[in-house]
PDB file of C-alpha atoms in Angstrom:
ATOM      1  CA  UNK A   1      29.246  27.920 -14.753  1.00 40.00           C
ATOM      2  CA  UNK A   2      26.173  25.990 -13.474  1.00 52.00           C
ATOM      3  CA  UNK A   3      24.495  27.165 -10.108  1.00 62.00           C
ATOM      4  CA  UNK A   4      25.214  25.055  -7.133  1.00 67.00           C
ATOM      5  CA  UNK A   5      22.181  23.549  -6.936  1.00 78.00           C
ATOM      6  CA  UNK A   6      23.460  20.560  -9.489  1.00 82.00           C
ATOM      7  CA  UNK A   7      25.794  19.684  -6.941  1.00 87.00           C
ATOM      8  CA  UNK A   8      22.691  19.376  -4.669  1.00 88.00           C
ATOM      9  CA  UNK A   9      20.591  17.816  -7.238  1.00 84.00           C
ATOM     10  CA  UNK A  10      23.609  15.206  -8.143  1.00 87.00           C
ATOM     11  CA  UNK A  11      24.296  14.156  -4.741  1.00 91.00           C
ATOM     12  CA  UNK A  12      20.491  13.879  -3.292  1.00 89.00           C
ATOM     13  CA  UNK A  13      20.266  11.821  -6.679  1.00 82.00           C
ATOM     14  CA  UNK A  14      22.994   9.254  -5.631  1.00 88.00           C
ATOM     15  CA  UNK A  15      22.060   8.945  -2.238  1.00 93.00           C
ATOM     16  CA  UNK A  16      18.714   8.184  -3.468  1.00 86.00           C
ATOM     17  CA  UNK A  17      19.351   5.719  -5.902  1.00 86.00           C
ATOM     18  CA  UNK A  18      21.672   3.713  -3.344  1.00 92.00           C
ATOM     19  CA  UNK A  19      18.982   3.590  -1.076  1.00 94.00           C
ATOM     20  CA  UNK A  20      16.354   3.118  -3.398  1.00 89.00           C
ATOM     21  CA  UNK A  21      18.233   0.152  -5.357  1.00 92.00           C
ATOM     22  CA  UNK A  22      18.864  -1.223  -2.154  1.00 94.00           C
ATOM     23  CA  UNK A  23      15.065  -1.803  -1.408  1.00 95.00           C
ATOM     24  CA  UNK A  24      14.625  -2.820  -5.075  1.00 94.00           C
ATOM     25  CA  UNK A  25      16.866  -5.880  -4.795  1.00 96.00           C
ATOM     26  CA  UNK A  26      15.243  -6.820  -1.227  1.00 96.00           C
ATOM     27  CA  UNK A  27      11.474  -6.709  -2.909  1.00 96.00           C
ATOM     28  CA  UNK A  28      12.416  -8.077  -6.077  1.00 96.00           C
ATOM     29  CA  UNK A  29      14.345 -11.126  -4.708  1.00 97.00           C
ATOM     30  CA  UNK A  30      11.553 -11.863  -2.127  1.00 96.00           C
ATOM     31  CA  UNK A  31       8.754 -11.608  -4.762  1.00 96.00           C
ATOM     32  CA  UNK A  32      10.854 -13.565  -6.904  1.00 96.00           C
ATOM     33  CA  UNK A  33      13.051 -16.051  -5.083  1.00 96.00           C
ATOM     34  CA  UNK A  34      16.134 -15.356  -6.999  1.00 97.00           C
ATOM     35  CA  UNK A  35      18.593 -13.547  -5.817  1.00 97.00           C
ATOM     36  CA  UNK A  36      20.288 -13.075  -9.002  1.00 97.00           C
ATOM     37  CA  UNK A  37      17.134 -11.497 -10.459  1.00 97.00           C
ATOM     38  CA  UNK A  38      16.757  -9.281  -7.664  1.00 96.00           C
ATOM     39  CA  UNK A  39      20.395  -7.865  -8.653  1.00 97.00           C
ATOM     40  CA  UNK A  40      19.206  -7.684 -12.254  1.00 97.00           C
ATOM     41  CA  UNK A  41      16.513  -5.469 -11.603  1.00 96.00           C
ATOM     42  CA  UNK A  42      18.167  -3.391  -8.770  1.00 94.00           C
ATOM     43  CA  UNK A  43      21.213  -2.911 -11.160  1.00 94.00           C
ATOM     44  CA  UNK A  44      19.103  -1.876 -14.396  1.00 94.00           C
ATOM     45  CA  UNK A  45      17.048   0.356 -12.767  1.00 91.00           C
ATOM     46  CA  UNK A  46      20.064   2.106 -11.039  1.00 89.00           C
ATOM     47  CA  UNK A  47      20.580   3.643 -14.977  1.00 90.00           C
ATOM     48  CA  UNK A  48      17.363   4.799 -15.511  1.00 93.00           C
ATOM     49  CA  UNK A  49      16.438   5.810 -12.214  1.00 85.00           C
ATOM     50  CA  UNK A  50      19.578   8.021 -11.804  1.00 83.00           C
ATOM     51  CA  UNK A  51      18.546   9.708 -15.146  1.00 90.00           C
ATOM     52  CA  UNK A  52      14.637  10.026 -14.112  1.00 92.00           C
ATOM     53  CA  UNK A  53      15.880  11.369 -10.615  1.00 84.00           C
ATOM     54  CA  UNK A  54      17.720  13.966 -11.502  1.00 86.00           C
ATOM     55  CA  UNK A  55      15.245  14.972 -13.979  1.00 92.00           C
ATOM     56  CA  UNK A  56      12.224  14.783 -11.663  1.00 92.00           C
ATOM     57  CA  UNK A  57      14.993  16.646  -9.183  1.00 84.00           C
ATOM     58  CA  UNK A  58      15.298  19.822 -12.385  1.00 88.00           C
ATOM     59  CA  UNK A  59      11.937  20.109 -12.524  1.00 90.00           C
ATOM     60  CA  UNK A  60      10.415  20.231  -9.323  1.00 86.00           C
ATOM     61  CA  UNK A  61      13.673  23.385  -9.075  1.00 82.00           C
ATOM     62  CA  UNK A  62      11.861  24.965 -11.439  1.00 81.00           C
ATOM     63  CA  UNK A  63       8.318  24.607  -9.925  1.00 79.00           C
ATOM     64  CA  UNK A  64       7.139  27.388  -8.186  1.00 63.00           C
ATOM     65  CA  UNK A  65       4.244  26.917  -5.760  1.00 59.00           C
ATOM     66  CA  UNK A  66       4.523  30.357  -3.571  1.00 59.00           C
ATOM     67  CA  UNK A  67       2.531  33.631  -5.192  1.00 57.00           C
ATOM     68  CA  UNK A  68       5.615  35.671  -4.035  1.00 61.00           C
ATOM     69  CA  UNK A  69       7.748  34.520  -6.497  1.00 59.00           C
ATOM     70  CA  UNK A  70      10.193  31.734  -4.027  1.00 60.00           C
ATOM     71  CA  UNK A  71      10.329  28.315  -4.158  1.00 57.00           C
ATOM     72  CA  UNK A  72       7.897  26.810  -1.198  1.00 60.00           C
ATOM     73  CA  UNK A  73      10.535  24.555   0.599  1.00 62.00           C
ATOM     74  CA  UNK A  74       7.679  22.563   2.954  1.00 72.00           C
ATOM     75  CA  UNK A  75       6.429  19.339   4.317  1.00 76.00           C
ATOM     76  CA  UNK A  76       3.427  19.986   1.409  1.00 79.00           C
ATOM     77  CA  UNK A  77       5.981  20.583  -1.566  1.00 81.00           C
ATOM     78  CA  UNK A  78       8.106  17.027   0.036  1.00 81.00           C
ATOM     79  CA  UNK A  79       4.875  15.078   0.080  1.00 83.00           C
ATOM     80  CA  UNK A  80       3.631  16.305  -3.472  1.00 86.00           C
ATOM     81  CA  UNK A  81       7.535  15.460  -4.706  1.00 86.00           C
ATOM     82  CA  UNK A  82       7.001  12.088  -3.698  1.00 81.00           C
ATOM     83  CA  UNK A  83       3.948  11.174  -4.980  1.00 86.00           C
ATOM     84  CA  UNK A  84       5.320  12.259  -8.229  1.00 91.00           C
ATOM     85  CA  UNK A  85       8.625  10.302  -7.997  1.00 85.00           C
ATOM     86  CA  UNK A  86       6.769   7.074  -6.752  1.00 85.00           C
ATOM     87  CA  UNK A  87       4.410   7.447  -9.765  1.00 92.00           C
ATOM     88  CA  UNK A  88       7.480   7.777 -12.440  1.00 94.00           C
ATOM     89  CA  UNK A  89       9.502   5.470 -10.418  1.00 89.00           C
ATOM     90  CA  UNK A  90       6.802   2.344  -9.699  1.00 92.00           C
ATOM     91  CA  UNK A  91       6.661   2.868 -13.438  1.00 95.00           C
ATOM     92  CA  UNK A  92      10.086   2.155 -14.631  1.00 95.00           C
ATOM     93  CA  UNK A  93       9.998  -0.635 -11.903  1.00 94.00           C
ATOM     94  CA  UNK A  94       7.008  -2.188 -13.032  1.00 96.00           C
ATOM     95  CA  UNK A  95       8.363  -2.670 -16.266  1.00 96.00           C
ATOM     96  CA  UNK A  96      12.007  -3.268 -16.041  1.00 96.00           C
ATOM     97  CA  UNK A  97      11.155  -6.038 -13.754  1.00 96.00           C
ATOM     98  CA  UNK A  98       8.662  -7.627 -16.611  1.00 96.00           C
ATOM     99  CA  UNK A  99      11.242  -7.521 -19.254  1.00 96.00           C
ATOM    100  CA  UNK A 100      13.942  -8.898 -16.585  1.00 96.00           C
ATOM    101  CA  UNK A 101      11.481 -11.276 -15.185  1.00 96.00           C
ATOM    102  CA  UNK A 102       9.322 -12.501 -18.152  1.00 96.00           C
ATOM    103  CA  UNK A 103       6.465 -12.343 -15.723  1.00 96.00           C
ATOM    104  CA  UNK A 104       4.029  -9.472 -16.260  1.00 96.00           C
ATOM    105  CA  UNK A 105       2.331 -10.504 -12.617  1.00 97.00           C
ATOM    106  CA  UNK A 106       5.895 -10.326 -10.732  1.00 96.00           C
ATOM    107  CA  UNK A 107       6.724  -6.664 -12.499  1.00 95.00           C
ATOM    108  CA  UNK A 108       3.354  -5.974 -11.086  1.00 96.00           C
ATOM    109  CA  UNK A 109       3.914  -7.102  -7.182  1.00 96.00           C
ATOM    110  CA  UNK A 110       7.359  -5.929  -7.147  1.00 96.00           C
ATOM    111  CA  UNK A 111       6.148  -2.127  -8.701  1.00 93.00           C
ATOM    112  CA  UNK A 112       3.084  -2.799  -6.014  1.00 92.00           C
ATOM    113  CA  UNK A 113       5.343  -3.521  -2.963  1.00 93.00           C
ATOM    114  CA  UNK A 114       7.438  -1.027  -3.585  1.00 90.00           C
ATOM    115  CA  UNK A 115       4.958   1.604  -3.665  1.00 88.00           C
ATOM    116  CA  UNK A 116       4.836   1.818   0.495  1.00 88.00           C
ATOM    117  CA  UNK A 117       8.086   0.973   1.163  1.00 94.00           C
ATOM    118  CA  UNK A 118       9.818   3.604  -1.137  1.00 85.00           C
ATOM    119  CA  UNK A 119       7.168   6.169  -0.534  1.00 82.00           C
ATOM    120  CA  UNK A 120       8.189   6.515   3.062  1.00 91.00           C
ATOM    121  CA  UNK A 121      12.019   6.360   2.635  1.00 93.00           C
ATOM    122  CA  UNK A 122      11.775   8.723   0.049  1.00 84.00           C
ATOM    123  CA  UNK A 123       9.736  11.318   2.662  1.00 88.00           C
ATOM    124  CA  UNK A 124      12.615  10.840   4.943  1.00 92.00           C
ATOM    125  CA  UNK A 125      15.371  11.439   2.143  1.00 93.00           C
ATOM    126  CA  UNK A 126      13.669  15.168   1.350  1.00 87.00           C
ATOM    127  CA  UNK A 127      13.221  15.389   4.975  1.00 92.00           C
ATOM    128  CA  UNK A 128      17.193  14.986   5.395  1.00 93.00           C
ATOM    129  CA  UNK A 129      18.672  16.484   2.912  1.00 91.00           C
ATOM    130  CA  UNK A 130      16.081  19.646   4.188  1.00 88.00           C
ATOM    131  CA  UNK A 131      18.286  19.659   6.969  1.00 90.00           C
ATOM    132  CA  UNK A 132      21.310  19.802   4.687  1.00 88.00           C
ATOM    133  CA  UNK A 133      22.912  23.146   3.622  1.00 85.00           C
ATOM    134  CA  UNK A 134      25.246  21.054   0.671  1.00 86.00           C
ATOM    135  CA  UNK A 135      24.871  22.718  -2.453  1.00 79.00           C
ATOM    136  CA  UNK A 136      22.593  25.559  -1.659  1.00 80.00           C
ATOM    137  CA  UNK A 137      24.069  29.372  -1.829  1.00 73.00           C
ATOM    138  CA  UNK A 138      22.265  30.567   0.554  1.00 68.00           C
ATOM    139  CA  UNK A 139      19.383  28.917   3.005  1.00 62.00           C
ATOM    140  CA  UNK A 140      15.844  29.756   2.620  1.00 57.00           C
ATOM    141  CA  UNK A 141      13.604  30.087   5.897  1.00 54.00           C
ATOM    142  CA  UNK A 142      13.372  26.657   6.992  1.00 53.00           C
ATOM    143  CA  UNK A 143       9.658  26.090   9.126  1.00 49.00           C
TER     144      UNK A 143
END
C-alpha cells in the first residue's frame, strides 16, 4: 500500500490547481479580452498542470537537502520549490496559451504576468499546507 504522503501530495495538488487555474483564467482573459479564451486556457492547463504538479510534488519528496539524512522542511526548501514549479509551470502556460490563442505575443504576456502573481500564491500554498498535518505519519520539527 502506498505511504500517506500521496494523499498529501494529491490533495496539495488539487488545491493548487484550483487556485492556480483560477488566476490563469483572470490573466488570460484580461490579456486577452475574451472571456471564453480565458476558460480555454484555465481549463487545458488544469490537465497538464495536475499531472506536472504532482510530479514536481514526487520529486521534490525525494530530494534531500539535509547532510543527516531528513528531508529539510524550511522557508529555503518552499522558496527553491517554487522557483522550480513557476519555471515548469510559466512553461506549459506560455505555450498552451499560444496554441489556444494563435498569438505567440499573448502566450508570452499571459506566461509573463503570471510569473508574480503565481509565484507568491504558490509561497503561501507551501506555507499552509506546512501548517497542515493531512497526510503526513508523523510531523517533522516544524521551525
Amino acid at each position: 500500500m502506498a505511504d500517506s504522503s500521496y494523499k498529501r501530495h494529491l490533495a496539495k495538488t488539487i488545491t493548487w490547481r484550483l487556485v492556480g487555474t483560477i488566476d490563469t483564467i483572470l490573466l488570460s482573459w484580461f490579456v486577452t479580452g475574451d472571456l471564453f479564451t480565458g476558460l480555454q486556457i484555465g481549463l487545458a492547463e488544469t490537465v497538464t498542470k495536475l499531472i506536472l504538479y504532482f510530479l514536481h510534488e514526487r520529486v521534490w519528496y525525494k530530494i534531500n537537502l539535509d547532510k543527516d539524512g531528513r528531508t529539510l522542511d524550511s522557508r529555503k526548501r518552499h522558496l527553491a520549490k517554487t522557483v522550480t514549479w513557476r519555471f515548469i509551470g510559466t512553461l506549459d502556460t506560455v505555450v498552451l496559451a499560444w496554441i489556444i490563442s494563435g498569438n505567440p505575443l499573448s502566450g508570452l504576456k499571459i506566461g509573463f504576468a503570471e510569473v508574480v502573481t503565481k509565484m507568491l500564491l504558490y509561497y503561501v500554498h507551501e506555507r499552509v499546507w506546512y501548517k497542515i498535518d493531512f497526510g503526513l505519519s508523523k510531523r517533522k520539527n516544524k521551525e
